[in-house]
Amino acid sequence: MNVTWSHSSLKDFEGCPRRYHEVKVLKRYPFKDTAQTLYGKDVHKAIEEYGKAAAELPAAFAQYKPVVDAVLSKPGRKLFEHEMGVTTDLKPCGFKDEQVWVRGIADLLIIDDDNMTARVVDWKTGNNKYPDTDQLLLMGLMVFIHFPHIRRVRSALMFIVKGSMATHSLDREDAAEAWQRYRERVAKIEAAQAHDVWNPKQSPLCGWCPVKTCEFNTK
């Protein structure tokens, strides 16, 4: 079976192969929404509908309007919750296509055809203490595959609750090297799958892991 991955699943594997296998592959521990994740989903949906001019921002999210308006004022085509898939030979494909190798969703993708640039925005309602711009790198690479005329992608994690952002910029000429690094990382998942070896990785987060059968889970 071929490995299909995303930013989140790759990070999950690198965090702990055992947890990745139990949760992502065997699906023994379904994800359960929390008040925080439900709030994040509500914010994402409200911004999408507002951006499409389908609805005003609800009063509960009115404090985010200046930031959202500033982003939406950038020139270019606005694509919301834009799904992208890429095959192993780095060809564009559908998000759910059988041949998909890596998939990702851009909360907001702005394509400026005239200047051959793009912007990727990911709305974050959580903590901004450890911003993970690796997500932005992958989104930029996928934009290059799906929009061959784009030469540069500027991206941002917008921590709208905290009032901050983390940015990233990627030029097309740097894409090949970045894809190679991803191939090397994903190869470790492929090796684990080929040998059916999913060793646990002990960390201070083990006590919060849903895999209660692991010897390192402290609960």
Short mmCIF file of C-alpha atoms in Angstrom, two decimals:
data_model
loop_
_atom_site.label_atom_id
_atom_site.label_comp_id
_atom_site.label_asym_id
_atom_site.label_seq_id
_atom_site.Cartn_x
_atom_site.Cartn_y
_atom_site.Cartn_z
CA MET A 1 0.00 0.00 0.00
CA ASN A 2 1.37 3.41 -0.99
CA VAL A 3 1.87 6.04 1.69
CA THR A 4 -0.39 9.05 1.36
CA TRP A 5 0.56 11.91 3.60
CA SER A 6 -0.10 15.49 4.61
CA HIS A 7 1.69 18.03 6.76
CA SER A 8 -0.17 16.88 9.87
CA SER A 9 0.30 13.15 9.29
CA LEU A 10 4.03 13.57 8.62
CA LYS A 11 4.41 15.55 11.84
CA ASP A 12 2.43 12.89 13.69
CA PHE A 13 4.76 10.16 12.44
CA GLU A 14 7.86 12.12 13.32
CA GLY A 15 6.42 12.82 16.76
CA CYS A 16 5.77 9.12 17.44
CA PRO A 17 5.51 6.29 14.88
CA ARG A 18 3.46 4.16 17.30
CA ARG A 19 0.85 6.88 17.79
CA TYR A 20 0.75 7.55 14.04
CA HIS A 21 0.09 3.87 13.31
CA GLU A 22 -2.58 3.46 15.97
CA VAL A 23 -4.39 6.70 15.19
CA LYS A 24 -3.83 7.40 11.49
CA VAL A 25 -3.48 3.89 10.03
CA LEU A 26 -5.43 1.55 12.28
CA LYS A 27 -7.84 4.32 13.32
CA ARG A 28 -8.31 2.84 16.77
CA TYR A 29 -8.62 6.24 18.44
CA PRO A 30 -10.99 8.55 16.55
CA PHE A 31 -10.39 12.25 17.02
CA LYS A 32 -12.80 13.98 19.38
CA ASP A 33 -13.47 17.69 19.02
CA THR A 34 -12.88 19.98 21.97
CA ALA A 35 -14.32 23.41 22.69
CA GLN A 36 -11.12 24.87 21.22
CA THR A 37 -11.24 22.88 17.97
CA LEU A 38 -14.95 23.61 17.51
CA TYR A 39 -14.26 27.31 17.95
CA GLY A 40 -11.52 27.11 15.33
CA LYS A 41 -13.86 25.40 12.87
CA ASP A 42 -16.51 28.07 13.45
CA VAL A 43 -13.99 30.87 12.82
CA HIS A 44 -12.73 29.22 9.63
CA LYS A 45 -16.26 28.77 8.29
CA ALA A 46 -17.28 32.32 9.17
CA ILE A 47 -14.23 33.82 7.43
CA GLU A 48 -14.82 31.65 4.35
CA GLU A 49 -18.46 32.76 4.05
CA TYR A 50 -17.51 36.38 4.68
CA GLY A 51 -14.76 36.25 2.08
CA LYS A 52 -17.13 34.83 -0.49
CA ALA A 53 -19.54 37.69 0.30
CA ALA A 54 -22.10 35.10 1.39
CA ALA A 55 -22.52 36.46 4.91
CA GLU A 56 -21.30 39.07 7.36
CA LEU A 57 -18.94 38.04 10.12
CA PRO A 58 -20.94 37.01 13.19
CA ALA A 59 -20.76 39.47 16.08
CA ALA A 60 -18.77 36.93 18.08
CA PHE A 61 -15.94 37.22 15.54
CA ALA A 62 -16.21 40.93 14.75
CA GLN A 63 -12.84 41.61 16.39
CA TYR A 64 -11.14 39.70 13.57
CA LYS A 65 -12.64 41.82 10.79
CA PRO A 66 -9.75 44.34 10.43
CA VAL A 67 -7.21 41.55 9.95
CA VAL A 68 -9.43 39.58 7.59
CA ASP A 69 -10.22 42.70 5.55
CA ALA A 70 -6.52 43.56 5.28
CA VAL A 71 -5.77 40.09 3.91
CA LEU A 72 -8.72 40.12 1.52
CA SER A 73 -7.60 43.49 0.14
CA LYS A 74 -4.53 41.85 -1.43
CA PRO A 75 -4.78 41.68 -5.24
CA GLY A 76 -5.60 38.39 -6.92
CA ARG A 77 -8.12 35.60 -7.20
CA LYS A 78 -9.36 34.41 -3.81
CA LEU A 79 -9.73 30.65 -3.35
CA PHE A 80 -11.14 29.48 -0.02
CA GLU A 81 -10.47 26.08 1.59
CA HIS A 82 -8.67 25.17 -1.62
CA GLU A 83 -7.85 21.45 -1.84
CA MET A 84 -4.73 20.28 -3.67
CA GLY A 85 -3.25 16.88 -4.36
CA VAL A 86 0.15 15.95 -5.80
CA THR A 87 1.34 12.60 -7.18
CA THR A 88 4.71 10.96 -6.46
CA ASP A 89 6.07 12.31 -9.76
CA LEU A 90 5.00 15.81 -8.72
CA LYS A 91 2.00 16.17 -10.99
CA PRO A 92 -1.20 17.93 -9.91
CA CYS A 93 -4.16 15.72 -9.05
CA GLY A 94 -7.41 15.83 -7.14
CA PHE A 95 -7.46 15.84 -3.36
CA LYS A 96 -9.11 12.39 -3.27
CA ASP A 97 -7.69 10.90 -6.46
CA GLU A 98 -6.46 7.33 -6.25
CA GLN A 99 -2.93 8.34 -7.28
CA VAL A 100 -2.59 11.16 -4.72
CA TRP A 101 0.70 11.09 -2.78
CA VAL A 102 0.45 14.28 -0.71
CA ARG A 103 -2.58 16.44 -0.06
CA GLY A 104 -3.21 19.78 1.59
CA ILE A 105 -5.86 22.45 2.03
CA ALA A 106 -5.14 26.18 1.92
CA ASP A 107 -7.53 28.15 4.14
CA LEU A 108 -7.11 31.05 1.74
CA LEU A 109 -5.12 31.07 -1.49
CA ILE A 110 -4.68 34.32 -3.39
CA ILE A 111 -3.40 33.98 -6.96
CA ASP A 112 -2.03 37.20 -8.46
CA ASP A 113 -1.78 36.20 -12.11
CA ASP A 114 -0.41 39.55 -13.28
CA ASN A 115 2.58 39.45 -10.94
CA MET A 116 2.93 35.65 -11.01
CA THR A 117 2.85 35.50 -7.22
CA ALA A 118 0.60 33.80 -4.71
CA ARG A 119 -0.28 34.11 -1.04
CA VAL A 120 -1.30 31.33 1.30
CA VAL A 121 -3.03 32.21 4.55
CA ASP A 122 -3.75 29.76 7.35
CA TRP A 123 -6.02 31.06 10.10
CA LYS A 124 -4.93 29.97 13.58
CA THR A 125 -7.06 30.32 16.70
CA GLY A 126 -4.61 28.53 18.98
CA ASN A 127 -1.34 29.36 20.68
CA ASN A 128 1.36 31.22 18.76
CA LYS A 129 4.25 30.10 20.96
CA TYR A 130 5.69 27.52 18.54
CA PRO A 131 4.67 28.49 14.98
CA ASP A 132 5.23 25.66 12.50
CA THR A 133 6.14 27.25 9.17
CA ASP A 134 6.88 23.83 7.68
CA GLN A 135 3.17 23.78 6.87
CA LEU A 136 3.62 26.94 4.81
CA LEU A 137 6.57 25.45 2.95
CA LEU A 138 4.51 22.45 1.86
CA MET A 139 1.59 24.63 0.80
CA GLY A 140 3.94 26.77 -1.29
CA LEU A 141 5.36 23.72 -3.01
CA MET A 142 1.89 22.45 -3.86
CA VAL A 143 0.89 25.85 -5.23
CA PHE A 144 3.82 25.69 -7.65
CA ILE A 145 2.58 22.30 -8.89
CA HIS A 146 -1.03 23.42 -9.40
CA PHE A 147 -0.25 26.89 -10.73
CA PRO A 148 2.81 26.53 -13.02
CA HIS A 149 3.01 30.25 -13.82
CA ILE A 150 3.53 31.24 -10.18
CA ARG A 151 7.13 32.20 -9.41
CA ARG A 152 6.94 33.11 -5.70
CA VAL A 153 4.63 32.17 -2.82
CA ARG A 154 4.34 34.28 0.30
CA SER A 155 2.58 32.56 3.18
CA ALA A 156 1.45 33.34 6.69
CA LEU A 157 0.12 31.61 9.78
CA MET A 158 -2.35 34.22 11.04
CA PHE A 159 -2.79 33.82 14.80
CA ILE A 160 -5.85 36.03 14.87
CA VAL A 161 -6.70 35.42 18.51
CA LYS A 162 -3.17 36.32 19.61
CA GLY A 163 -2.78 39.17 17.11
CA SER A 164 0.43 37.88 15.53
CA MET A 165 1.64 36.02 12.48
CA ALA A 166 4.50 33.85 11.23
CA THR A 167 5.54 34.29 7.62
CA HIS A 168 7.36 32.30 4.97
CA SER A 169 8.49 32.98 1.41
CA LEU A 170 9.39 30.45 -1.28
CA ASP A 171 10.75 30.91 -4.80
CA ARG A 172 10.17 28.36 -7.53
CA GLU A 173 13.87 27.70 -8.03
CA ASP A 174 14.09 26.37 -4.46
CA ALA A 175 11.26 23.87 -4.91
CA ALA A 176 13.26 20.86 -6.15
CA GLU A 177 15.54 20.81 -3.11
CA ALA A 178 12.60 21.20 -0.74
CA TRP A 179 10.71 18.30 -2.36
CA GLN A 180 13.80 16.11 -1.99
CA ARG A 181 13.89 16.80 1.74
CA TYR A 182 10.26 15.78 1.99
CA ARG A 183 10.94 12.57 0.07
CA GLU A 184 13.64 11.69 2.59
CA ARG A 185 11.26 12.30 5.49
CA VAL A 186 8.39 10.34 3.95
CA ALA A 187 10.77 7.47 3.15
CA LYS A 188 10.88 6.77 6.89
CA ILE A 189 7.11 6.21 6.92
CA GLU A 190 7.46 3.96 3.89
CA ALA A 191 10.17 1.93 5.65
CA ALA A 192 8.05 1.56 8.79
CA GLN A 193 5.14 0.37 6.66
CA ALA A 194 7.26 -2.03 4.61
CA HIS A 195 8.63 -3.72 7.73
CA ASP A 196 5.54 -3.15 9.89
CA VAL A 197 7.72 -1.65 12.62
CA TRP A 198 6.20 1.29 14.50
CA ASN A 199 8.47 2.04 17.44
CA PRO A 200 7.17 4.45 20.08
CA LYS A 201 9.03 7.67 20.80
CA GLN A 202 8.96 8.69 24.45
CA SER A 203 8.39 12.38 25.21
CA PRO A 204 6.81 14.65 27.83
CA LEU A 205 3.62 14.50 25.74
CA CYS A 206 3.10 10.78 26.32
CA GLY A 207 0.66 11.46 29.14
CA TRP A 208 -1.70 13.18 26.68
CA CYS A 209 -1.48 10.46 24.02
CA PRO A 210 -4.72 8.61 23.19
CA VAL A 211 -2.84 5.29 22.80
CA LYS A 212 -3.36 3.93 26.29
CA THR A 213 -1.77 0.57 25.48
CA CYS A 214 1.67 2.09 24.91
CA GLU A 215 4.25 1.35 27.57
CA PHE A 216 5.22 5.03 27.72
CA ASN A 217 1.72 6.34 28.35
CA THR A 218 1.71 7.51 31.97
CA LYS A 219 -2.08 7.41 32.40
#
